Amino acid sequence: MKNPNTPSAGRRQFIRNTTAAVGGLVILPRYVLGGKGYTAPSDKVNIGIVGAGGQGQSNVRNLLQLDDVQITSVTDPGRYWDLNRFYYKSIAGREPVSEMIEDHYRKKGRNKEVRQYKRFSEMMDRDKDIDAILCATPDHTHSFITIAALKAGLHVFCEKPMAHNIWETRMVRKVVKETGLATQMGNVGHSRDGMRSLVEYLQDGAIGTVREIHAWVPAGRWNPGITGLPQNTSPLPYDFDWEEWLGPAPFRPYNDLFAPVTWRDFWIYGCGALGDFGCHDMDAPFWAFDLSSPSEVQIYPSGQSNSEIAPYGEAGTYHFPERKGQAALKLHWYSGGLKPDWNPHLPPDYKFGGRSAMYVGDKGVIITDGGDRFPQIFPESLRQSYQPPVERIPRSKGHHRDWVDAIKNGGQSSANLDYGSRLTELALLGVMSLRLNGARIHWDAKNMKAKGLPEAESIVREPSSEDWDISKIM
């Protein structure tokens, strides 16, 4: 098994090419030929998929509904992923997902062969006809892939969280602003009517001044019994490129607890439940109240955890100071089955859902079951008397549709990666507190420092293997 700390010739060449792209494009997308916003005469946007696990497969299904999109290639280090024991209930991987795409096109009367790659660098070197990529890889590879693609002139859709550490969020934001390309994060609730109605209600003062928000998800650790990184080795799956999967992480032997899906349990690859759901369930308050950096964050782990593994659950608070037009605000986060206390504005027999949010105002509360569903106002008397505001936030035609329209029209989608990088940074501040066993974080946003916590430095900006070093392609 090769140690990825020794860069392959192909990877070294890829880094050199991408570095050179600062002065000139490596891949020449078709839109460049006619200026920003140009699309081919066929009016189709060519997209390469990077990451063909469960979430990649789900994104592909959404893209296949768009007649002006053509998926040209699928990249994944795994040929097959059996996801039947997870909520995806499917077989994924580069070959099954490619076959799914080809079958879809055959039914449309088009015999289109999808190119397959194990490595992102191979796709970038060989695919000269793509306009954009969709990245649905494990968290620890998101930012490198996103930045390399943007530097090569490609539009990018990246799953959430779009980075694994805060320094990476800043680097992505920088490149997004430099390139002006159409970007999107995979926080799909942002494009649903329920969240947009909620933002309008909150900004309209439906429940008065909001000083407290509670958001909770049922997600826990996939492997409850683990106590750290596994030390034993498992046989590699058939035709699986473990070196590519590891990406920027240090080399270690493969173990089947790492992939698929369960990599989220390990801080070196994933960001636990908060990293998984924070960009979904903190999106509405971030949007409605235009939240900036919190003055203090403290999230406690619930259940056994350490510097290697995420906890089973968590609970804690983000503190946002008072500013002009906005009262001081506390945003409480819970996972693993933990929930807030009952509120007096609710009916006596009210039971919280497994995944919900509660906004507490001085007139009443709003509950959104499921994370991004339509707002429910309590008490009943306030609900009956309240006149909902006129819709002022444009309704979305679909999360993937918005991104493709931005590609074609030369604009930006609502959930672009400038917005997404700031939302991801918020989630990762909580992850940092968890990784430091519930440490109180006083965040100096300007200097990217947790005040008085030198041990946070290696979490703010994590070390990377030589051939996945973002600084080399900036």
Short mmCIF file of C-alpha atoms in Angstrom, two decimals:
data_model
loop_
_atom_site.label_atom_id
_atom_site.label_comp_id
_atom_site.label_asym_id
_atom_site.label_seq_id
_atom_site.Cartn_x
_atom_site.Cartn_y
_atom_site.Cartn_z
CA MET A 1 0.00 0.00 0.00
CA LYS A 2 1.52 3.30 -1.08
CA ASN A 3 2.13 6.07 1.42
CA PRO A 4 0.45 9.22 0.07
CA ASN A 5 2.96 11.41 1.87
CA THR A 6 5.11 10.61 -1.17
CA PRO A 7 3.36 12.52 -3.98
CA SER A 8 2.72 10.61 -7.18
CA ALA A 9 4.08 12.02 -10.42
CA GLY A 10 0.52 12.62 -11.61
CA ARG A 11 -0.40 14.47 -8.44
CA ARG A 12 2.75 16.61 -8.57
CA GLN A 13 1.99 17.53 -12.18
CA PHE A 14 -1.60 18.35 -11.22
CA ILE A 15 -0.40 20.73 -8.49
CA ARG A 16 2.03 22.39 -10.90
CA ASN A 17 -0.73 22.79 -13.49
CA THR A 18 -3.17 24.20 -10.96
CA THR A 19 -0.58 26.62 -9.61
CA ALA A 20 0.08 27.79 -13.15
CA ALA A 21 -3.65 28.37 -13.55
CA VAL A 22 -3.34 31.59 -11.56
CA GLY A 23 -1.98 33.10 -14.76
CA GLY A 24 -3.87 30.95 -17.27
CA LEU A 25 -6.55 28.29 -17.30
CA VAL A 26 -5.56 24.62 -17.31
CA ILE A 27 -9.00 23.50 -18.42
CA LEU A 28 -10.72 25.84 -20.83
CA PRO A 29 -14.45 25.60 -20.08
CA ARG A 30 -16.71 26.33 -23.01
CA TYR A 31 -18.16 29.45 -21.40
CA VAL A 32 -14.72 31.10 -21.48
CA LEU A 33 -14.81 31.09 -25.28
CA GLY A 34 -17.72 33.49 -25.33
CA GLY A 35 -17.21 35.33 -22.06
CA LYS A 36 -18.75 34.81 -18.67
CA GLY A 37 -22.23 33.33 -18.88
CA TYR A 38 -21.68 31.79 -22.31
CA THR A 39 -23.16 28.35 -22.89
CA ALA A 40 -22.66 25.97 -25.77
CA PRO A 41 -25.04 26.01 -28.76
CA SER A 42 -26.68 22.91 -27.28
CA ASP A 43 -27.50 25.09 -24.26
CA LYS A 44 -26.35 22.30 -21.96
CA VAL A 45 -24.04 22.72 -18.97
CA ASN A 46 -21.49 19.91 -18.78
CA ILE A 47 -20.87 18.78 -15.20
CA GLY A 48 -18.34 16.37 -13.72
CA ILE A 49 -19.30 14.58 -10.50
CA VAL A 50 -16.57 14.28 -7.86
CA GLY A 51 -17.69 11.85 -5.15
CA ALA A 52 -20.20 9.13 -6.02
CA GLY A 53 -21.26 7.94 -2.59
CA GLY A 54 -24.76 8.37 -1.22
CA GLN A 55 -24.83 12.16 -1.30
CA GLY A 56 -23.19 12.27 -4.72
CA GLN A 57 -25.78 9.81 -6.03
CA SER A 58 -28.56 11.94 -4.54
CA ASN A 59 -27.19 15.05 -6.25
CA VAL A 60 -26.96 13.18 -9.55
CA ARG A 61 -30.66 12.30 -9.32
CA ASN A 62 -31.45 16.00 -8.93
CA LEU A 63 -29.23 17.03 -11.84
CA LEU A 64 -30.79 14.41 -14.11
CA GLN A 65 -34.11 16.22 -13.75
CA LEU A 66 -32.63 19.26 -15.51
CA ASP A 67 -32.81 18.97 -19.30
CA ASP A 68 -30.12 21.61 -19.82
CA VAL A 69 -27.53 19.66 -17.81
CA GLN A 70 -25.29 16.90 -19.12
CA ILE A 71 -23.22 14.81 -16.70
CA THR A 72 -20.05 13.88 -18.54
CA SER A 73 -17.90 12.12 -15.91
CA VAL A 74 -17.93 10.52 -12.48
CA THR A 75 -14.91 10.46 -10.16
CA ASP A 76 -14.66 8.39 -7.00
CA PRO A 77 -11.85 6.29 -5.49
CA GLY A 78 -14.45 3.59 -4.82
CA ARG A 79 -15.87 1.50 -7.64
CA TYR A 80 -18.76 0.21 -5.49
CA TRP A 81 -20.27 1.43 -2.22
CA ASP A 82 -22.92 -0.72 -0.52
CA LEU A 83 -25.09 1.82 1.29
CA ASN A 84 -28.05 -0.40 2.12
CA ARG A 85 -27.40 -0.25 5.87
CA PHE A 86 -27.52 3.54 5.77
CA TYR A 87 -30.44 5.87 5.01
CA TYR A 88 -29.43 5.97 1.32
CA LYS A 89 -30.52 2.30 0.85
CA SER A 90 -28.63 1.96 -2.41
CA ILE A 91 -25.52 0.76 -4.22
CA ALA A 92 -23.32 3.70 -5.19
CA GLY A 93 -19.74 4.27 -6.35
CA ARG A 94 -18.31 5.46 -9.67
CA GLU A 95 -19.55 2.47 -11.70
CA PRO A 96 -23.17 2.18 -10.42
CA VAL A 97 -23.64 5.96 -10.55
CA SER A 98 -22.20 6.10 -14.07
CA GLU A 99 -24.53 3.29 -15.13
CA MET A 100 -27.48 5.15 -13.59
CA ILE A 101 -26.62 8.25 -15.61
CA GLU A 102 -26.12 6.31 -18.85
CA ASP A 103 -29.41 4.47 -18.34
CA HIS A 104 -31.21 7.76 -17.85
CA TYR A 105 -29.78 9.17 -21.07
CA ARG A 106 -30.64 6.00 -23.01
CA LYS A 107 -34.25 6.37 -21.97
CA LYS A 108 -34.08 9.92 -23.34
CA GLY A 109 -32.80 8.57 -26.66
CA ARG A 110 -29.18 9.61 -26.12
CA ASN A 111 -26.35 7.08 -26.04
CA LYS A 112 -23.95 8.94 -23.81
CA GLU A 113 -20.97 7.17 -22.26
CA VAL A 114 -19.93 8.62 -18.92
CA ARG A 115 -16.20 8.81 -18.28
CA GLN A 116 -15.02 7.23 -15.01
CA TYR A 117 -12.03 8.25 -12.90
CA LYS A 118 -10.59 7.19 -9.56
CA ARG A 119 -8.77 10.47 -9.02
CA PHE A 120 -9.88 14.09 -9.18
CA SER A 121 -6.55 15.08 -10.73
CA GLU A 122 -7.14 12.63 -13.60
CA MET A 123 -10.53 14.15 -14.33
CA MET A 124 -9.05 17.65 -14.26
CA ASP A 125 -6.21 16.67 -16.59
CA ARG A 126 -8.35 14.85 -19.16
CA ASP A 127 -11.82 16.41 -19.20
CA LYS A 128 -11.63 19.45 -21.47
CA ASP A 129 -15.34 19.85 -22.09
CA ILE A 130 -16.72 20.35 -18.59
CA ASP A 131 -18.10 23.66 -17.35
CA ALA A 132 -18.54 22.76 -13.70
CA ILE A 133 -18.05 20.16 -11.01
CA LEU A 134 -20.25 18.93 -8.18
CA CYS A 135 -18.17 17.89 -5.15
CA ALA A 136 -19.72 15.33 -2.77
CA THR A 137 -16.60 13.80 -1.23
CA PRO A 138 -15.84 13.40 2.51
CA ASP A 139 -15.47 16.70 4.36
CA HIS A 140 -11.68 16.75 4.58
CA THR A 141 -11.24 16.98 0.78
CA HIS A 142 -13.94 19.59 0.01
CA SER A 143 -11.86 22.74 0.06
CA PHE A 144 -8.91 21.48 -2.00
CA ILE A 145 -11.21 20.17 -4.74
CA THR A 146 -13.31 23.36 -4.69
CA ILE A 147 -10.32 25.71 -4.92
CA ALA A 148 -8.54 23.66 -7.60
CA ALA A 149 -11.69 23.60 -9.73
CA LEU A 150 -12.32 27.34 -9.34
CA LYS A 151 -8.70 28.07 -10.20
CA ALA A 152 -9.20 26.03 -13.36
CA GLY A 153 -12.19 28.18 -14.33
CA LEU A 154 -14.92 25.73 -13.35
CA HIS A 155 -18.15 26.55 -11.56
CA VAL A 156 -18.55 24.58 -8.31
CA PHE A 157 -21.33 23.01 -6.26
CA CYS A 158 -19.82 21.72 -2.98
CA GLU A 159 -21.55 19.70 -0.32
CA LYS A 160 -21.67 21.02 3.23
CA PRO A 161 -19.64 21.74 5.23
CA MET A 162 -17.59 23.17 2.38
CA ALA A 163 -14.40 23.00 4.42
CA HIS A 164 -12.87 20.99 7.25
CA ASN A 165 -11.27 23.89 9.12
CA ILE A 166 -11.71 27.64 9.40
CA TRP A 167 -8.57 28.58 7.47
CA GLU A 168 -9.95 26.60 4.54
CA THR A 169 -13.24 28.54 4.64
CA ARG A 170 -11.30 31.78 4.30
CA MET A 171 -9.27 30.42 1.37
CA VAL A 172 -12.40 29.25 -0.45
CA ARG A 173 -14.06 32.63 0.10
CA LYS A 174 -10.99 34.40 -1.29
CA VAL A 175 -10.96 32.33 -4.49
CA VAL A 176 -14.73 32.62 -4.95
CA LYS A 177 -14.41 36.40 -4.88
CA GLU A 178 -11.40 36.38 -7.19
CA THR A 179 -13.00 34.19 -9.86
CA GLY A 180 -16.63 35.36 -9.77
CA LEU A 181 -17.72 31.89 -10.86
CA ALA A 182 -21.13 30.43 -9.99
CA THR A 183 -20.98 28.48 -6.76
CA GLN A 184 -23.40 26.67 -4.48
CA MET A 185 -23.24 24.82 -1.17
CA GLY A 186 -25.37 21.73 -0.56
CA ASN A 187 -27.54 23.28 2.18
CA VAL A 188 -30.69 22.40 0.23
CA GLY A 189 -33.13 23.83 2.79
CA HIS A 190 -31.93 27.30 1.81
CA SER A 191 -33.89 26.94 -1.43
CA ARG A 192 -37.12 25.64 0.10
CA ASP A 193 -40.18 27.81 0.59
CA GLY A 194 -40.41 26.93 4.28
CA MET A 195 -37.08 28.49 5.17
CA ARG A 196 -37.77 31.57 3.10
CA SER A 197 -41.13 32.04 4.83
CA LEU A 198 -39.42 31.59 8.21
CA VAL A 199 -36.84 34.26 7.42
CA GLU A 200 -39.63 36.64 6.37
CA TYR A 201 -41.60 35.94 9.59
CA LEU A 202 -38.56 36.54 11.79
CA GLN A 203 -37.54 39.73 10.02
CA ASP A 204 -41.15 40.92 10.20
CA GLY A 205 -41.16 40.56 13.99
CA ALA A 206 -43.85 37.88 14.03
CA ILE A 207 -42.97 36.86 17.59
CA GLY A 208 -41.39 40.12 18.69
CA THR A 209 -37.73 40.49 19.58
CA VAL A 210 -35.91 37.16 19.40
CA ARG A 211 -33.21 36.60 22.00
CA GLU A 212 -32.98 32.80 22.02
CA ILE A 213 -32.94 30.12 19.36
CA HIS A 214 -32.77 26.34 19.87
CA ALA A 215 -31.89 23.90 17.07
CA TRP A 216 -31.62 20.12 17.52
CA VAL A 217 -31.05 17.02 15.42
CA PRO A 218 -31.27 13.32 16.37
CA ALA A 219 -27.95 12.44 14.71
CA GLY A 220 -25.37 10.67 16.84
CA ARG A 221 -22.14 8.84 16.20
CA TRP A 222 -22.40 6.02 13.63
CA ASN A 223 -20.14 3.73 15.68
CA PRO A 224 -21.19 4.23 19.33
CA GLY A 225 -18.68 1.74 20.75
CA ILE A 226 -15.43 3.16 19.35
CA THR A 227 -12.90 4.80 21.68
CA GLY A 228 -10.49 6.21 19.08
CA LEU A 229 -9.04 5.61 15.64
CA PRO A 230 -9.06 1.87 14.86
CA GLN A 231 -5.63 0.28 15.02
CA ASN A 232 -6.26 -2.88 13.01
CA THR A 233 -6.44 -3.20 9.22
CA SER A 234 -9.29 -4.32 6.96
CA PRO A 235 -8.98 -5.73 3.42
CA LEU A 236 -9.30 -3.00 0.80
CA PRO A 237 -12.57 -3.06 -1.14
CA TYR A 238 -12.31 -4.15 -4.76
CA ASP A 239 -10.74 -1.55 -7.07
CA PHE A 240 -10.55 1.08 -4.34
CA ASP A 241 -7.90 3.84 -4.32
CA TRP A 242 -7.30 4.35 -0.58
CA GLU A 243 -4.53 6.88 -1.22
CA GLU A 244 -6.93 9.16 -3.08
CA TRP A 245 -9.63 8.77 -0.43
CA LEU A 246 -7.17 9.85 2.29
CA GLY A 247 -6.44 13.06 0.43
CA PRO A 248 -4.78 15.60 2.76
CA ALA A 249 -4.98 13.36 5.84
CA PRO A 250 -1.90 11.52 7.16
CA PHE A 251 -1.39 8.01 5.88
CA ARG A 252 -2.84 5.17 7.92
CA PRO A 253 -3.96 1.66 6.93
CA TYR A 254 -7.49 1.20 5.68
CA ASN A 255 -10.19 0.10 8.11
CA ASP A 256 -13.81 -0.49 7.13
CA LEU A 257 -14.98 1.78 9.99
CA PHE A 258 -13.76 4.72 7.89
CA ALA A 259 -15.84 4.27 4.74
CA PRO A 260 -18.45 4.63 3.50
CA VAL A 261 -20.45 7.24 5.48
CA THR A 262 -19.02 6.48 8.96
CA TRP A 263 -15.94 8.66 8.38
CA ARG A 264 -17.96 11.45 10.04
CA ASP A 265 -17.15 9.87 13.42
CA PHE A 266 -13.45 10.72 13.07
CA TRP A 267 -12.25 14.33 13.41
CA ILE A 268 -9.48 13.78 10.89
CA TYR A 269 -12.03 13.13 8.10
CA GLY A 270 -15.40 14.49 9.25
CA CYS A 271 -16.92 17.02 11.61
CA GLY A 272 -19.48 14.96 13.55
CA ALA A 273 -23.18 15.79 13.80
CA LEU A 274 -22.60 19.55 14.12
CA GLY A 275 -20.49 19.62 10.97
CA ASP A 276 -23.06 17.48 9.17
CA PHE A 277 -26.21 19.38 10.15
CA GLY A 278 -25.06 22.80 11.36
CA CYS A 279 -25.06 24.31 7.86
CA HIS A 280 -28.65 23.10 7.46
CA ASP A 281 -30.21 23.89 10.81
CA MET A 282 -28.35 27.13 11.63
CA ASP A 283 -28.92 28.48 8.11
CA ALA A 284 -32.25 30.19 8.84
CA PRO A 285 -31.08 32.18 11.91
CA PHE A 286 -27.80 33.01 10.15
CA TRP A 287 -29.81 34.38 7.22
CA ALA A 288 -32.66 36.04 9.13
CA PHE A 289 -30.47 37.92 11.62
CA ASP A 290 -27.44 38.39 9.35
CA LEU A 291 -25.26 36.83 12.03
CA SER A 292 -21.56 37.56 12.06
CA SER A 293 -18.91 36.00 14.28
CA PRO A 294 -20.10 35.06 17.78
CA SER A 295 -18.37 36.58 20.78
CA GLU A 296 -18.31 33.21 22.53
CA VAL A 297 -18.96 29.57 21.65
CA GLN A 298 -19.08 26.58 23.98
CA ILE A 299 -20.40 23.18 22.88
CA TYR A 300 -20.11 20.28 25.31
CA PRO A 301 -19.70 16.68 24.15
CA SER A 302 -22.28 14.19 25.40
CA GLY A 303 -20.93 10.67 25.72
CA GLN A 304 -17.37 9.48 25.29
CA SER A 305 -15.18 11.47 22.87
CA ASN A 306 -11.60 12.63 22.56
CA SER A 307 -9.19 14.31 20.14
CA GLU A 308 -9.75 11.50 17.60
CA ILE A 309 -13.50 10.82 17.63
CA ALA A 310 -16.69 12.85 17.72
CA PRO A 311 -19.10 12.44 20.64
CA TYR A 312 -22.41 10.63 20.42
CA GLY A 313 -24.24 13.88 21.15
CA GLU A 314 -23.60 17.48 22.07
CA ALA A 315 -25.20 20.58 23.61
CA GLY A 316 -24.02 24.15 23.90
CA THR A 317 -24.43 27.78 22.96
CA TYR A 318 -23.26 30.43 20.53
CA HIS A 319 -23.39 33.98 21.94
CA PHE A 320 -23.90 36.90 19.56
CA PRO A 321 -23.48 40.40 21.02
CA GLU A 322 -26.03 43.18 20.71
CA ARG A 323 -25.58 45.39 17.70
CA LYS A 324 -27.57 48.11 15.96
CA GLY A 325 -31.04 46.83 15.20
CA GLN A 326 -30.43 43.44 16.81
CA ALA A 327 -30.67 42.34 20.44
CA ALA A 328 -28.05 40.05 21.96
CA LEU A 329 -28.82 36.53 20.80
CA LYS A 330 -28.14 33.01 22.10
CA LEU A 331 -28.18 30.13 19.63
CA HIS A 332 -28.39 26.76 21.40
CA TRP A 333 -27.35 23.57 19.59
CA TYR A 334 -28.20 19.94 20.50
CA SER A 335 -27.66 16.55 18.90
CA GLY A 336 -27.86 12.85 19.77
CA GLY A 337 -31.40 13.06 21.17
CA LEU A 338 -30.85 16.08 23.45
CA LYS A 339 -33.58 18.76 23.28
CA PRO A 340 -34.45 22.08 24.94
CA ASP A 341 -36.89 22.63 27.79
CA TRP A 342 -40.59 23.11 27.12
CA ASN A 343 -41.60 26.75 26.61
CA PRO A 344 -44.66 28.33 28.34
CA HIS A 345 -45.99 29.62 24.99
CA LEU A 346 -46.49 26.01 23.86
CA PRO A 347 -49.53 23.84 24.66
CA PRO A 348 -49.05 21.82 27.88
CA ASP A 349 -48.97 18.52 25.98
CA TYR A 350 -46.71 19.72 23.14
CA LYS A 351 -43.93 17.29 22.22
CA PHE A 352 -40.85 18.38 20.31
CA GLY A 353 -40.03 16.55 17.08
CA GLY A 354 -36.82 14.64 16.57
CA ARG A 355 -35.36 17.39 14.40
CA SER A 356 -36.69 20.89 14.91
CA ALA A 357 -35.88 24.46 15.80
CA MET A 358 -37.56 26.85 18.24
CA TYR A 359 -37.29 30.64 18.03
CA VAL A 360 -38.18 32.39 21.29
CA GLY A 361 -39.49 35.94 21.07
CA ASP A 362 -41.00 38.25 23.65
CA LYS A 363 -44.48 37.67 22.16
CA GLY A 364 -44.34 33.94 21.41
CA VAL A 365 -42.36 31.19 19.74
CA ILE A 366 -41.94 29.76 16.26
CA ILE A 367 -41.37 26.03 15.77
CA THR A 368 -40.07 24.54 12.51
CA ASP A 369 -40.30 20.75 12.51
CA GLY A 370 -37.80 18.98 10.28
CA GLY A 371 -35.26 21.76 10.15
CA ASP A 372 -36.59 23.76 7.20
CA ARG A 373 -40.38 23.35 7.15
CA PHE A 374 -42.94 26.13 7.36
CA PRO A 375 -43.04 28.19 10.59
CA GLN A 376 -45.67 27.41 13.23
CA ILE A 377 -46.48 30.26 15.63
CA PHE A 378 -47.43 29.73 19.28
CA PRO A 379 -49.50 30.60 21.27
CA GLU A 380 -52.60 29.97 19.20
CA SER A 381 -53.93 33.47 19.90
CA LEU A 382 -50.84 35.04 18.31
CA ARG A 383 -51.08 32.72 15.33
CA GLN A 384 -54.69 33.74 14.74
CA SER A 385 -53.99 37.46 14.99
CA TYR A 386 -50.75 37.57 13.00
CA GLN A 387 -50.91 38.66 9.37
CA PRO A 388 -48.07 36.98 7.43
CA PRO A 389 -45.91 39.39 5.45
CA VAL A 390 -45.98 39.71 1.71
CA GLU A 391 -43.39 37.45 0.11
CA ARG A 392 -40.27 39.51 -0.54
CA ILE A 393 -37.61 36.77 -0.85
CA PRO A 394 -37.87 35.28 -4.35
CA ARG A 395 -38.97 31.64 -4.25
CA SER A 396 -36.49 29.14 -5.63
CA LYS A 397 -37.07 26.85 -8.60
CA GLY A 398 -34.88 24.26 -6.89
CA HIS A 399 -31.46 24.16 -5.26
CA HIS A 400 -29.64 22.65 -8.24
CA ARG A 401 -31.73 24.70 -10.68
CA ASP A 402 -30.56 27.91 -9.00
CA TRP A 403 -26.92 26.93 -9.44
CA VAL A 404 -27.31 25.96 -13.09
CA ASP A 405 -29.19 29.20 -13.78
CA ALA A 406 -26.34 31.15 -12.17
CA ILE A 407 -23.87 29.34 -14.44
CA LYS A 408 -25.88 30.21 -17.53
CA ASN A 409 -26.75 33.77 -16.55
CA GLY A 410 -23.39 34.83 -15.12
CA GLY A 411 -24.76 35.52 -11.63
CA GLN A 412 -24.66 33.95 -8.19
CA SER A 413 -27.12 31.64 -6.48
CA SER A 414 -28.57 32.49 -3.07
CA ALA A 415 -26.60 29.70 -1.34
CA ASN A 416 -23.29 30.61 -2.98
CA LEU A 417 -19.96 29.70 -1.40
CA ASP A 418 -19.27 33.22 -0.17
CA TYR A 419 -22.38 32.89 2.01
CA GLY A 420 -21.63 29.20 2.56
CA SER A 421 -18.08 29.84 3.77
CA ARG A 422 -19.34 32.16 6.51
CA LEU A 423 -22.08 29.73 7.54
CA THR A 424 -19.54 26.88 7.55
CA GLU A 425 -17.18 28.92 9.72
CA LEU A 426 -19.97 29.30 12.28
CA ALA A 427 -20.51 25.53 12.39
CA LEU A 428 -16.77 24.85 12.61
CA LEU A 429 -16.38 27.16 15.61
CA GLY A 430 -18.70 24.82 17.50
CA VAL A 431 -16.78 21.82 16.17
CA MET A 432 -13.57 23.40 17.48
CA SER A 433 -15.07 23.68 20.97
CA LEU A 434 -16.10 20.03 20.81
CA ARG A 435 -12.68 18.92 19.62
CA LEU A 436 -11.20 20.71 22.65
CA ASN A 437 -13.60 18.87 25.00
CA GLY A 438 -16.08 21.70 25.41
CA ALA A 439 -13.59 24.56 25.66
CA ARG A 440 -14.98 28.09 25.74
CA ILE A 441 -14.00 29.81 22.50
CA HIS A 442 -13.56 33.59 22.52
CA TRP A 443 -13.14 34.14 18.80
CA ASP A 444 -10.94 36.83 17.25
CA ALA A 445 -12.40 36.66 13.74
CA LYS A 446 -10.04 39.22 12.21
CA ASN A 447 -6.93 37.29 13.22
CA MET A 448 -8.50 33.82 13.09
CA LYS A 449 -7.54 33.03 16.68
CA ALA A 450 -9.22 31.49 19.71
CA LYS A 451 -8.04 33.87 22.44
CA GLY A 452 -5.94 32.21 25.10
CA LEU A 453 -6.18 28.76 23.50
CA PRO A 454 -2.92 28.01 21.67
CA GLU A 455 -4.04 24.37 21.35
CA ALA A 456 -6.72 25.56 18.92
CA GLU A 457 -4.15 26.65 16.33
CA SER A 458 -3.78 23.18 14.81
CA ILE A 459 -7.59 22.97 14.46
CA VAL A 460 -8.03 26.43 12.91
CA ARG A 461 -5.53 25.40 10.23
CA GLU A 462 -4.79 21.70 10.07
CA PRO A 463 -1.63 20.17 8.63
CA SER A 464 -1.93 18.64 5.17
CA SER A 465 -0.06 16.09 3.10
CA GLU A 466 2.27 17.67 0.54
CA ASP A 467 0.25 16.74 -2.51
CA TRP A 468 -3.04 18.14 -1.12
CA ASP A 469 -1.56 21.38 0.22
CA ILE A 470 -3.98 24.22 -0.56
CA SER A 471 -1.30 26.88 -0.08
CA LYS A 472 0.48 25.49 -3.17
CA ILE A 473 -2.48 26.20 -5.43
CA MET A 474 -3.51 29.61 -4.04
#
